PDB file of C-alpha atoms in Angstrom:
ATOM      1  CA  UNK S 116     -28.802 -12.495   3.768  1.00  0.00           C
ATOM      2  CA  UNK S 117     -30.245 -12.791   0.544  1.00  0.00           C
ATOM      3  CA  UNK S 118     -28.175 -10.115  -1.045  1.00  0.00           C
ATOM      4  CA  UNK S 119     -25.032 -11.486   0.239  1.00  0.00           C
ATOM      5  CA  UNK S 120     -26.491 -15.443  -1.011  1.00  0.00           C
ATOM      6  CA  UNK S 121     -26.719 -13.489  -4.571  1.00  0.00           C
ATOM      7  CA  UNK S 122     -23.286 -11.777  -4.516  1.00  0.00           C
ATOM      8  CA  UNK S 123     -22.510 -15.410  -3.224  1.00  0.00           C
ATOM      9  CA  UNK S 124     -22.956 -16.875  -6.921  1.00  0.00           C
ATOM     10  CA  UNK S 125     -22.478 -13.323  -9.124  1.00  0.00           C
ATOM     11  CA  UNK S 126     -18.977 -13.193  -7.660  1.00  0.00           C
ATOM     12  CA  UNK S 127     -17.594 -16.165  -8.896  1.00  0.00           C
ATOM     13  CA  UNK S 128     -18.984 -15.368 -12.344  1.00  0.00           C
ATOM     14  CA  UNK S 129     -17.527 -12.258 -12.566  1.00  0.00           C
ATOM     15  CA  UNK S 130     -14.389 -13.801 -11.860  1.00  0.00           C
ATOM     16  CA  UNK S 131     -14.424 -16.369 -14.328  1.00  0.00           C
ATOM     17  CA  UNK S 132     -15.773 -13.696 -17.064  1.00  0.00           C
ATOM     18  CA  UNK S 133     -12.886 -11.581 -16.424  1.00  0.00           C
ATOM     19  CA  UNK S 134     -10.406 -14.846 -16.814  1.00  0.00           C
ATOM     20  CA  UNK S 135     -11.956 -15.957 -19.968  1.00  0.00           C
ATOM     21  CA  UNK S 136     -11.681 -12.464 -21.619  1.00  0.00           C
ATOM     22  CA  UNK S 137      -8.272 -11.439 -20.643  1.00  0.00           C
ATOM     23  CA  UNK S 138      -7.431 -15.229 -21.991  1.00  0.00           C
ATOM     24  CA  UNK S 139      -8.614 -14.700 -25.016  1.00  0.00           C
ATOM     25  CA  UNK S 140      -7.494 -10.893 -25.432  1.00  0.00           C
ATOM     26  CA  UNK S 141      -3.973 -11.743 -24.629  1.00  0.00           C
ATOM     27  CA  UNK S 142      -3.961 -15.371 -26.816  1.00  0.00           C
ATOM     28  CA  UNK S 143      -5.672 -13.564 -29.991  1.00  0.00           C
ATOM     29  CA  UNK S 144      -4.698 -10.043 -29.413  1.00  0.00           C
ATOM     30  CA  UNK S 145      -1.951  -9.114 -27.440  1.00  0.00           C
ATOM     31  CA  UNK S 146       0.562 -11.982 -28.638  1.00  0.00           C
ATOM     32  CA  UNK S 147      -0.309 -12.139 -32.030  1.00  0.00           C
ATOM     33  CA  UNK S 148       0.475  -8.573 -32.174  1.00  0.00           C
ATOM     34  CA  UNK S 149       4.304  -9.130 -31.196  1.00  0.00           C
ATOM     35  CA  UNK S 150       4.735 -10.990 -33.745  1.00  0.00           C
ATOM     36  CA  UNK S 151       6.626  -8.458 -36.676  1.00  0.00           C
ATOM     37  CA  UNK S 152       7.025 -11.564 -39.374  1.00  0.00           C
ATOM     38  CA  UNK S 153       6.514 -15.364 -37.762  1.00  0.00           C
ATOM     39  CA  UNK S 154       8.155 -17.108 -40.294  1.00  0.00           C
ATOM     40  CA  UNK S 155      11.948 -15.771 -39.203  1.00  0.00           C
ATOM     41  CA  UNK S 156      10.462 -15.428 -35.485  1.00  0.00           C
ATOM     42  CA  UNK S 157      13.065 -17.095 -33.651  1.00  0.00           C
ATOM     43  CA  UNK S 158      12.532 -19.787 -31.017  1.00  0.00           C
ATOM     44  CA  UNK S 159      13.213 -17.539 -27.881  1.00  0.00           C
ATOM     45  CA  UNK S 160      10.783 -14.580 -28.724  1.00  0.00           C
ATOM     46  CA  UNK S 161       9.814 -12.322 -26.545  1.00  0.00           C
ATOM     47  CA  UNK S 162       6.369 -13.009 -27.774  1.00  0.00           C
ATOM     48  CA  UNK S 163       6.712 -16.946 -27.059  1.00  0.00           C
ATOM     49  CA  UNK S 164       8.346 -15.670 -23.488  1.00  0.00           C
ATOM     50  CA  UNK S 165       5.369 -13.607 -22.826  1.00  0.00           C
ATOM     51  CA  UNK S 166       3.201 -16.276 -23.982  1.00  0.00           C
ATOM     52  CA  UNK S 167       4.291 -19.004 -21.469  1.00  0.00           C
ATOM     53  CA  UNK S 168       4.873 -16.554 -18.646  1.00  0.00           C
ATOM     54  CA  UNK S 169       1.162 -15.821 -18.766  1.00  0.00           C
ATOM     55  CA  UNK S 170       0.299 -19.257 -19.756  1.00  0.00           C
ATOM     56  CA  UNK S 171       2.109 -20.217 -16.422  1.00  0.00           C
ATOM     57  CA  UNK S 172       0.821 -17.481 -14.145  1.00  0.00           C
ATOM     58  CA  UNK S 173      -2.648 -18.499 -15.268  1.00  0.00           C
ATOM     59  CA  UNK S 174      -2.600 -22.044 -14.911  1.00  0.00           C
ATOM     60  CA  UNK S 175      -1.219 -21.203 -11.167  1.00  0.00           C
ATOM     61  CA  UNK S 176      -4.294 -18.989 -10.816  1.00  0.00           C
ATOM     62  CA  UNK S 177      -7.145 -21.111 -12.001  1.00  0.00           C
ATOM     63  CA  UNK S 178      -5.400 -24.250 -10.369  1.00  0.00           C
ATOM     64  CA  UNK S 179      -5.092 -22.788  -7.083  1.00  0.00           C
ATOM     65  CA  UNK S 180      -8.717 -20.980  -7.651  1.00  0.00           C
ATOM     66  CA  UNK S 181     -10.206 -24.897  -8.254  1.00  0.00           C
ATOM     67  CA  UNK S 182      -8.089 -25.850  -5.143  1.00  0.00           C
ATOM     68  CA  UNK S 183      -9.571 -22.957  -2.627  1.00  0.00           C
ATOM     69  CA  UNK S 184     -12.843 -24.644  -3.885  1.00  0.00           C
ATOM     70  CA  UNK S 185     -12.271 -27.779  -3.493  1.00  0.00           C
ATOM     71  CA  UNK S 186     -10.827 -27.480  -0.603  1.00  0.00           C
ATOM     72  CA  UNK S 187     -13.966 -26.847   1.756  1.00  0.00           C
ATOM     73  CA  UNK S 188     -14.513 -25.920   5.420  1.00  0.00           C
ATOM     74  CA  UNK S 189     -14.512 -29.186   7.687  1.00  0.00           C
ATOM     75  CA  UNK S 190     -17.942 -29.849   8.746  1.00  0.00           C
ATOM     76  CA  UNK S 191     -16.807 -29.876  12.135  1.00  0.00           C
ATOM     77  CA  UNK S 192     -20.301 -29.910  13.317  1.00  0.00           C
ATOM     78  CA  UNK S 193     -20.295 -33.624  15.055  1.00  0.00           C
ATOM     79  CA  UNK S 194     -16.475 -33.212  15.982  1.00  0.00           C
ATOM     80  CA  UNK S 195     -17.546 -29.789  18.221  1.00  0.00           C
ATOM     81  CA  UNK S 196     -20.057 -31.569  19.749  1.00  0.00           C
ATOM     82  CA  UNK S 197     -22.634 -28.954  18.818  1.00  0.00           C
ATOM     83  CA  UNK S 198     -25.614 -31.181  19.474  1.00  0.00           C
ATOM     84  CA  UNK S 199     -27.737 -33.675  17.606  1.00  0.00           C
ATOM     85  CA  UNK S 200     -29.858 -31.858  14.459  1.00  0.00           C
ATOM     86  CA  UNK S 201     -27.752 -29.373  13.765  1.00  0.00           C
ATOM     87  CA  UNK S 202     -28.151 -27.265  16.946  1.00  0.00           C
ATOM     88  CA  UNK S 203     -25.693 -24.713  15.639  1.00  0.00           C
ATOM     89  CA  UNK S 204     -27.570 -21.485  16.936  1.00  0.00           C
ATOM     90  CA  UNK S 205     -26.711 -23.009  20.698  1.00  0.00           C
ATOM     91  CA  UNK S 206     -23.172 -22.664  19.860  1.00  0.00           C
ATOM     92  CA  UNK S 207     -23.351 -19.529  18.760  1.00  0.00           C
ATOM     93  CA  UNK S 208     -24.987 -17.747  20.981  1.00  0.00           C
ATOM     94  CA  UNK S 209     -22.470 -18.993  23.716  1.00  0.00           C
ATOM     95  CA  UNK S 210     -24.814 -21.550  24.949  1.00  0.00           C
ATOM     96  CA  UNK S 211     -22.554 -24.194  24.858  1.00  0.00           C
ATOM     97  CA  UNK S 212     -19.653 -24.773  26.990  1.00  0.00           C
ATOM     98  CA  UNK S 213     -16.445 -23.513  25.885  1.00  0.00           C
ATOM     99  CA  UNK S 214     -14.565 -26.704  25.976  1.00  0.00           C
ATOM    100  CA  UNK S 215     -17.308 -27.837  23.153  1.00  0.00           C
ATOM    101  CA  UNK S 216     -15.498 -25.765  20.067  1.00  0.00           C
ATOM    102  CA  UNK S 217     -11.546 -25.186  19.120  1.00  0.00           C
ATOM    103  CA  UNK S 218     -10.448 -22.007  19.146  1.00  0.00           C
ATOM    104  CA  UNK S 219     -10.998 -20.227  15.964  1.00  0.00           C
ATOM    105  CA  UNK S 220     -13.573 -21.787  14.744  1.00  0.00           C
ATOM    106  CA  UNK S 221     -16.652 -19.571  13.020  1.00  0.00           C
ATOM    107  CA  UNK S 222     -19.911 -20.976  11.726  1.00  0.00           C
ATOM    108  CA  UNK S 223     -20.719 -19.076   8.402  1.00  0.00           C
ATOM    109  CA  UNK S 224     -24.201 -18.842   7.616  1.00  0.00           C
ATOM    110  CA  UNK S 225     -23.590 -18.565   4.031  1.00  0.00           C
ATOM    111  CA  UNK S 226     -21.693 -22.091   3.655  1.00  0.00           C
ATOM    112  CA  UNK S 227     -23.954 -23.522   6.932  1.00  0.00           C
ATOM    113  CA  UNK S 228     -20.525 -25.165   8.088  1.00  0.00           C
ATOM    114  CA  UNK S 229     -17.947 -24.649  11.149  1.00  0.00           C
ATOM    115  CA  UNK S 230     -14.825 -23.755   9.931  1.00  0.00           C
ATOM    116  CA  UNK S 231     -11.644 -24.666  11.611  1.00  0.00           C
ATOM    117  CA  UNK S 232      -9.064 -21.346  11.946  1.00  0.00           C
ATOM    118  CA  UNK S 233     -11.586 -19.041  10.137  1.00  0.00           C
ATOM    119  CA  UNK S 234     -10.267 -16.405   8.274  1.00  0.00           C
ATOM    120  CA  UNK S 235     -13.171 -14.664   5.979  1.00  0.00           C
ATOM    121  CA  UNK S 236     -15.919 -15.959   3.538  1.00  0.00           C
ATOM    122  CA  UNK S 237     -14.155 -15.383  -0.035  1.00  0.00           C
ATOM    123  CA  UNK S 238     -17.277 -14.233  -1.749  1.00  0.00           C
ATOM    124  CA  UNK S 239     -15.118 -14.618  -5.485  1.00  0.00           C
ATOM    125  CA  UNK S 240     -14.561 -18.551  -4.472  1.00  0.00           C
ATOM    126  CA  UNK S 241     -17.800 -18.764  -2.826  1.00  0.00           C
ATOM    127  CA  UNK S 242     -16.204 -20.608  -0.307  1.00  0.00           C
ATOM    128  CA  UNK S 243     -15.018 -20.004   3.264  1.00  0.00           C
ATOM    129  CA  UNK S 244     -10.853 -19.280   3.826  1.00  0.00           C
ATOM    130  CA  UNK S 245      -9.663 -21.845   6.510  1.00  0.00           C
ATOM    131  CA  UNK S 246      -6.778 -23.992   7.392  1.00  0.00           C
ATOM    132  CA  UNK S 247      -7.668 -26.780   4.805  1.00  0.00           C
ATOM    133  CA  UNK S 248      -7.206 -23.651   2.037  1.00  0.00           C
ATOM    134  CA  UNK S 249      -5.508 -20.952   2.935  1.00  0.00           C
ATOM    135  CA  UNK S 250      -2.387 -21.663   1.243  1.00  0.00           C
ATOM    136  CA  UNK S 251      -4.139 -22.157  -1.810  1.00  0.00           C
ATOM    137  CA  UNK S 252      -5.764 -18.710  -1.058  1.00  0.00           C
ATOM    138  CA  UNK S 253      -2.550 -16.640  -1.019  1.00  0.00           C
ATOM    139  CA  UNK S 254      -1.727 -18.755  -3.974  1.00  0.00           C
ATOM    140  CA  UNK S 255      -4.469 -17.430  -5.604  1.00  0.00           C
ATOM    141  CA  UNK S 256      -4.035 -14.042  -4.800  1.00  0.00           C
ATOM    142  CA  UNK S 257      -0.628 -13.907  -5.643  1.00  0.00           C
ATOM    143  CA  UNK S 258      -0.643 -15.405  -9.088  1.00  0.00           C
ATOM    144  CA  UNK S 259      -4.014 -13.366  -9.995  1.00  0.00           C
ATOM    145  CA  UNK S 260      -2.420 -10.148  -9.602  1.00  0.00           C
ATOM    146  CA  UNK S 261       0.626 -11.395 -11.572  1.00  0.00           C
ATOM    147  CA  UNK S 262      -1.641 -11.988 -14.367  1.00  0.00           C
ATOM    148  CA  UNK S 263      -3.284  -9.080 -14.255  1.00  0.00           C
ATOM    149  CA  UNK S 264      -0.229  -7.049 -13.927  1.00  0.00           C
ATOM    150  CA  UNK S 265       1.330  -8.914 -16.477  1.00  0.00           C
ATOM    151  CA  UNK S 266      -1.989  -8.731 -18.972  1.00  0.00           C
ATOM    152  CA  UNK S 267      -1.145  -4.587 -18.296  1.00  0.00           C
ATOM    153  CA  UNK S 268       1.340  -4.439 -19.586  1.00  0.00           C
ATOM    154  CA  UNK S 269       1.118  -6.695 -22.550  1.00  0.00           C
ATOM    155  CA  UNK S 270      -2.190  -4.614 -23.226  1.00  0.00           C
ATOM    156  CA  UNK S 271      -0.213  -0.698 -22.576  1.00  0.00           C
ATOM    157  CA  UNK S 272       2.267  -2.237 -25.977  1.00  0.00           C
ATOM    158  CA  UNK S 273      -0.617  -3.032 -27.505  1.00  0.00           C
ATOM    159  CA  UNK S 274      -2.526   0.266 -27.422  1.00  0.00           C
ATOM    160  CA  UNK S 275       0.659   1.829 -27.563  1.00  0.00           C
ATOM    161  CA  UNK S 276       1.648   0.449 -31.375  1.00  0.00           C
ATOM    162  CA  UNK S 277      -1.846   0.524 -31.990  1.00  0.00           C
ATOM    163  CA  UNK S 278      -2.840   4.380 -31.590  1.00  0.00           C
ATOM    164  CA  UNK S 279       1.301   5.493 -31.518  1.00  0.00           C
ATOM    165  CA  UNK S 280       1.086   6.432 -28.244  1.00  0.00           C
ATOM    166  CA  UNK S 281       4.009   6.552 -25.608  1.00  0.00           C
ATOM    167  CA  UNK S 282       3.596   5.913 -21.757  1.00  0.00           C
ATOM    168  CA  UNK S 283       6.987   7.378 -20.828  1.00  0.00           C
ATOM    169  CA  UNK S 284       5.232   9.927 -19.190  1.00  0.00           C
ATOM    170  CA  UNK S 285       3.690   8.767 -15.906  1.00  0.00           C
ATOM    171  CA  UNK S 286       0.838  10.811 -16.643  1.00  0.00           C
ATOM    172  CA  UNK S 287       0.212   9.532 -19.752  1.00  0.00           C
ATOM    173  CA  UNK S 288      -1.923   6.565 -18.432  1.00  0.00           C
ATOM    174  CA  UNK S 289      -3.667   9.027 -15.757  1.00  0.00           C
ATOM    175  CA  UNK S 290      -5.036  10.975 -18.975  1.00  0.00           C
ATOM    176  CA  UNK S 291      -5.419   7.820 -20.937  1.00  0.00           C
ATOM    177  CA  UNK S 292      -9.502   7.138 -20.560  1.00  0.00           C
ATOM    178  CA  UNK S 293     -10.704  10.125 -20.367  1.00  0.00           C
ATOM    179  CA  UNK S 294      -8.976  11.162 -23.811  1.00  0.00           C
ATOM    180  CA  UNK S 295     -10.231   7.878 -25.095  1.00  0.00           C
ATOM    181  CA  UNK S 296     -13.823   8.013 -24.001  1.00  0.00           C
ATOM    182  CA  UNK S 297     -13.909  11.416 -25.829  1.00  0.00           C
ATOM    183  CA  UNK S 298     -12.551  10.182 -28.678  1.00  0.00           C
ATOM    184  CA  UNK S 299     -14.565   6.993 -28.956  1.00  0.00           C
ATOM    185  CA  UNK S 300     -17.822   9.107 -28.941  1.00  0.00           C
ATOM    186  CA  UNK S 301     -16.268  11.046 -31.986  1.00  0.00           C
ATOM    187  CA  UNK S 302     -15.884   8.669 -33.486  1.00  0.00           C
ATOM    188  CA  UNK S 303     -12.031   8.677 -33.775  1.00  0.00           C
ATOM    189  CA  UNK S 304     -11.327   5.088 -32.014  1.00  0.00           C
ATOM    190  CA  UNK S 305     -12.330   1.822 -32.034  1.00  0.00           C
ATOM    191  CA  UNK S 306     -15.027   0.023 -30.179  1.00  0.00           C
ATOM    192  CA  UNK S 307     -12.519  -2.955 -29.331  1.00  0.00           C
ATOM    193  CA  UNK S 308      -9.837  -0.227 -28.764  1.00  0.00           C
ATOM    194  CA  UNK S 309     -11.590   1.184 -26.237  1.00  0.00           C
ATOM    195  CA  UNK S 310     -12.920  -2.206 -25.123  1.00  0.00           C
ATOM    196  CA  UNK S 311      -8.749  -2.817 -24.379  1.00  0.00           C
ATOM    197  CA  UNK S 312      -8.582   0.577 -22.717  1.00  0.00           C
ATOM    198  CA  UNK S 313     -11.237  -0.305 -19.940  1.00  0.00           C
ATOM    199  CA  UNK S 314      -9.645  -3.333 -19.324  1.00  0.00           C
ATOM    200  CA  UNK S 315      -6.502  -2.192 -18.215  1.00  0.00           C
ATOM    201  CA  UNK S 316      -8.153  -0.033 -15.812  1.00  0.00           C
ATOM    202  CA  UNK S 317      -9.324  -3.268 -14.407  1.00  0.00           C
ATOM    203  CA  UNK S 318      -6.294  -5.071 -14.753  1.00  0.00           C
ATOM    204  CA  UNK S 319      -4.558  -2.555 -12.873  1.00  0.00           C
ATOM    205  CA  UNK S 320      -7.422  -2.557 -10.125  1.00  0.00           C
ATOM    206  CA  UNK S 321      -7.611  -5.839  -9.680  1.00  0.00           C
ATOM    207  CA  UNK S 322      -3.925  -6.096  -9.629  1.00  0.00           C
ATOM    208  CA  UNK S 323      -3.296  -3.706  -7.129  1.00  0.00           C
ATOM    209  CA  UNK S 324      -6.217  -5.135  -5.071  1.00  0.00           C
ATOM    210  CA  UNK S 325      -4.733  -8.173  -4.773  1.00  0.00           C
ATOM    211  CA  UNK S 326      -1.514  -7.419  -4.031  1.00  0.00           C
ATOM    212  CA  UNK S 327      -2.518  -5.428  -1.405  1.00  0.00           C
ATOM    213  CA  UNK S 328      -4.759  -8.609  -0.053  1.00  0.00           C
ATOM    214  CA  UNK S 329      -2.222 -11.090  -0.236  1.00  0.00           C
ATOM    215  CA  UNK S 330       0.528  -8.635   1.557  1.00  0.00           C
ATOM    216  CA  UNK S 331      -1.706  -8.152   4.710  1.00  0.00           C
ATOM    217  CA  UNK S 332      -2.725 -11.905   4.791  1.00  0.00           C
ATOM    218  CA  UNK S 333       1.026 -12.423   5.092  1.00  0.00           C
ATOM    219  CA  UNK S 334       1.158 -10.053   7.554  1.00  0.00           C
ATOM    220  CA  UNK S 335      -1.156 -11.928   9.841  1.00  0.00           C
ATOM    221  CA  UNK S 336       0.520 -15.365   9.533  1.00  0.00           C
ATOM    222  CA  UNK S 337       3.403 -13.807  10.519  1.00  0.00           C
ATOM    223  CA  UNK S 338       2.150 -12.740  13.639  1.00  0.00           C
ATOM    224  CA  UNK S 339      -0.152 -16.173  13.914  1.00  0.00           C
ATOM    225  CA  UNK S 340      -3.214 -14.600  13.350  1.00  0.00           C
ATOM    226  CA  UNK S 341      -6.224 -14.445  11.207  1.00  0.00           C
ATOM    227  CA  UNK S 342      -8.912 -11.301  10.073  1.00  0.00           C
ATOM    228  CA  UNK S 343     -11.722 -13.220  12.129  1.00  0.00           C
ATOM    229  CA  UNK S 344      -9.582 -13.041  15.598  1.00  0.00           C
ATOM    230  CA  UNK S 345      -8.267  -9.723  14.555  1.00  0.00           C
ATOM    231  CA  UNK S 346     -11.848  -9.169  14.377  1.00  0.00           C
ATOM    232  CA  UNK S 347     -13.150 -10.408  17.429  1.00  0.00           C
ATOM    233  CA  UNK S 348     -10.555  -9.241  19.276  1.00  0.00           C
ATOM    234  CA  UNK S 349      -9.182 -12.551  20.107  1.00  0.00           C
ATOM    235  CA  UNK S 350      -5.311 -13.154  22.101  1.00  0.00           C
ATOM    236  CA  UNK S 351      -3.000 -15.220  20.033  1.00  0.00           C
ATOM    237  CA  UNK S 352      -0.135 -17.149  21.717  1.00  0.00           C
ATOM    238  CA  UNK S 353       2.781 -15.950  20.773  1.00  0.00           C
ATOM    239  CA  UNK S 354       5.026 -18.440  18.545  1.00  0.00           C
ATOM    240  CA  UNK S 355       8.511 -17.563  16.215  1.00  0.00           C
ATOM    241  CA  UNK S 356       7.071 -16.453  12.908  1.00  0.00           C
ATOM    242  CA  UNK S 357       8.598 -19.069  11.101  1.00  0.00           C
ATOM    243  CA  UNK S 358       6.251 -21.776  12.896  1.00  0.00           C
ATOM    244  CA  UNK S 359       3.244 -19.954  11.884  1.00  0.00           C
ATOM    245  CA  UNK S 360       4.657 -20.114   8.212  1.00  0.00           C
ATOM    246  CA  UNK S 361       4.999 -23.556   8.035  1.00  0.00           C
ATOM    247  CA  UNK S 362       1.790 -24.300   9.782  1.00  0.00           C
ATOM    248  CA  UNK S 363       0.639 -22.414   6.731  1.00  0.00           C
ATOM    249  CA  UNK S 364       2.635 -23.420   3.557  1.00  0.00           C
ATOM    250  CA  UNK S 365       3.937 -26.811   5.251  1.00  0.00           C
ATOM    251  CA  UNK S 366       7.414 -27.537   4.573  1.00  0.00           C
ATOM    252  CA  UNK S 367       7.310 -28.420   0.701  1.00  0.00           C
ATOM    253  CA  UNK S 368       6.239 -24.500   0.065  1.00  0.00           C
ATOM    254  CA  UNK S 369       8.684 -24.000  -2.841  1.00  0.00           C
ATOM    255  CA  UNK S 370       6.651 -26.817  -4.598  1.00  0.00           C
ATOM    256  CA  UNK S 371       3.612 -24.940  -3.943  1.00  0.00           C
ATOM    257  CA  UNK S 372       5.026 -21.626  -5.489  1.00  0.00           C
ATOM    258  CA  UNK S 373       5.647 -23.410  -8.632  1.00  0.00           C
ATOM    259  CA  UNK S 374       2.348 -25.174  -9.718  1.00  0.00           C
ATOM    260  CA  UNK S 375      -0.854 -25.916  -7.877  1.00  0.00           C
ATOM    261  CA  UNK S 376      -1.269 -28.654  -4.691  1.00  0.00           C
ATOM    262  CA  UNK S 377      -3.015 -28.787  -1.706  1.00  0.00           C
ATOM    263  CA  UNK S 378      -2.684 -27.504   1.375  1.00  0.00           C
ATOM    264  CA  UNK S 379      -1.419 -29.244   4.250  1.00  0.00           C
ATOM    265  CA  UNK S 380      -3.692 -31.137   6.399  1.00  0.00           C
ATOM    266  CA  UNK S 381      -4.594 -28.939   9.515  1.00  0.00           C
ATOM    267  CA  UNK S 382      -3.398 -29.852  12.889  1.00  0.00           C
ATOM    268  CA  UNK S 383      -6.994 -30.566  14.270  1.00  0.00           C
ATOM    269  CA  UNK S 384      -6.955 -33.345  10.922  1.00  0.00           C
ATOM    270  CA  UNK S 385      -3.922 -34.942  11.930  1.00  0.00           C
ATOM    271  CA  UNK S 386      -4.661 -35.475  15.582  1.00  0.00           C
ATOM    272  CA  UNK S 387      -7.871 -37.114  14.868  1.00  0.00           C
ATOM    273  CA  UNK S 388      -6.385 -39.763  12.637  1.00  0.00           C
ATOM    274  CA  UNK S 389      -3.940 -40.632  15.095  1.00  0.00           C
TER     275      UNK S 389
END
């Protein structure tokens, strides 16, 4: 538990380290460097383009990022009727009657709250994924491996003018680091050259990573489900996959593609207003 309370704060450090230098690699580095003579630079560059494409994708992914957090698990602890004092280890061990907790709901440990349609403790947001955020989640997902992709390519020109090297062959990026760690410990490149050339290993990683993520999350809300019932082995009702959509993204999702809002208000929320 201890570990996991650690990797609990490291994670979301690492994440913000690896925003704030492939910021300021692709602001002071990788646009710059498009840029053949900026006095007869013409409005519609492809360096401006490039600029506000990842301008956009990364105000998408730090907005939604702040949103996911933001956006905490319910404390649905009163609302269950889990006891007075915070008798959560009654619950959980089955103690309680079923009638006492909605379906779906998960007490993490690490953020001492019940969550309402638990998905999976996010270790990089440091937050649990529920119904209050899981739109903002995808989000996330989905505009971080844009950026990253998008940073990979930027950074592939860059070492590609740079040393006069061309990717055209596939396995040119395959064959890539280790010519470049040998090189760098002859002395023959750059520290900050090879300091680019580590990075888009990463880039692609994390890219790929999250692609991946955010295609099987779709998956599951598609078929109404989340990775804690998939988990546990839990029976969904069966509903038309464009119902568990909009339960998701809500009916204003296009506006939620384009910049960062919140997530609609679960259904548990609702009924206890009215």
């Amino acid at each position: 538990m201890l570990v996991l309370r650690l990797l609990n704060v490291v994670a979301p450090a690492y994440f913000l380290c690896i925003s704030l230098v492939t910021f300021v690699l692709q602001i002071f580095l990788f646009i710059p460097s498009m840029f053949r003579d900026p006095s007869t630079t013409p409005l519609f560059s492809p360096a401006l383009l490039h600029g506000a494409l990842f301008l956009f994708l990364s105000a998408n992914a730090l907005g939604n990022y702040v949103l996911v957090i933001q956006s905490s698990p319910e404390d649905l602890g009163k609302d269950l009727n889990l006891g007075n004092g915070g008798e959560v280890a009654d619950w959980l061990d089955g103690s309680r009657s079923p009638g006492s907790a909605l379906p779906s709901t998960h007490f993490c440990r690490l953020c001492a709250r019940v969550t309402q349609r638990h998905d999976h403790h996010c270790f990089f947001t440091g937050n649990c994924i529920g119904s209050r955020n899981m739109r903002n989640f995808i989000m996330f997902c989905l505009y971080t491996s844009l950026a990253c992709l998008d940073s990979l390519v930027a950074g592939m020109a860059y070492i590609s003018a740079t040393l006069s090297m061309s990717f055209v062959d596939p396995l040119a990026f395959l064959t890539l680091l280790p010519h470049s760690i040998s090189q760098f410990f002859s002395g023959a490149l750059l520290s900050s050259e090879m300091f680019v050339i580590l990075m888009l290993y990463l880039w692609l990683g994390i890219g790929l990573a999250c692609a991946g993520f955010c295609c099987h999350q779709m998956l599951l809300i598609l078929r109404g489900q989340t990775r804690y019932q998939v988990r546990k082995g839990m029976v969904v009702r069966a509903r038309p996959w464009r119902e568990n959509l909009q339960e998701v993204f809500g009916k204003r999702w296009l506006l939620g593609l384009l910049i960062p809002v919140l997530n609609v208000e679960s259904d548990y929320r609702r009924q206890k207003e009215k």
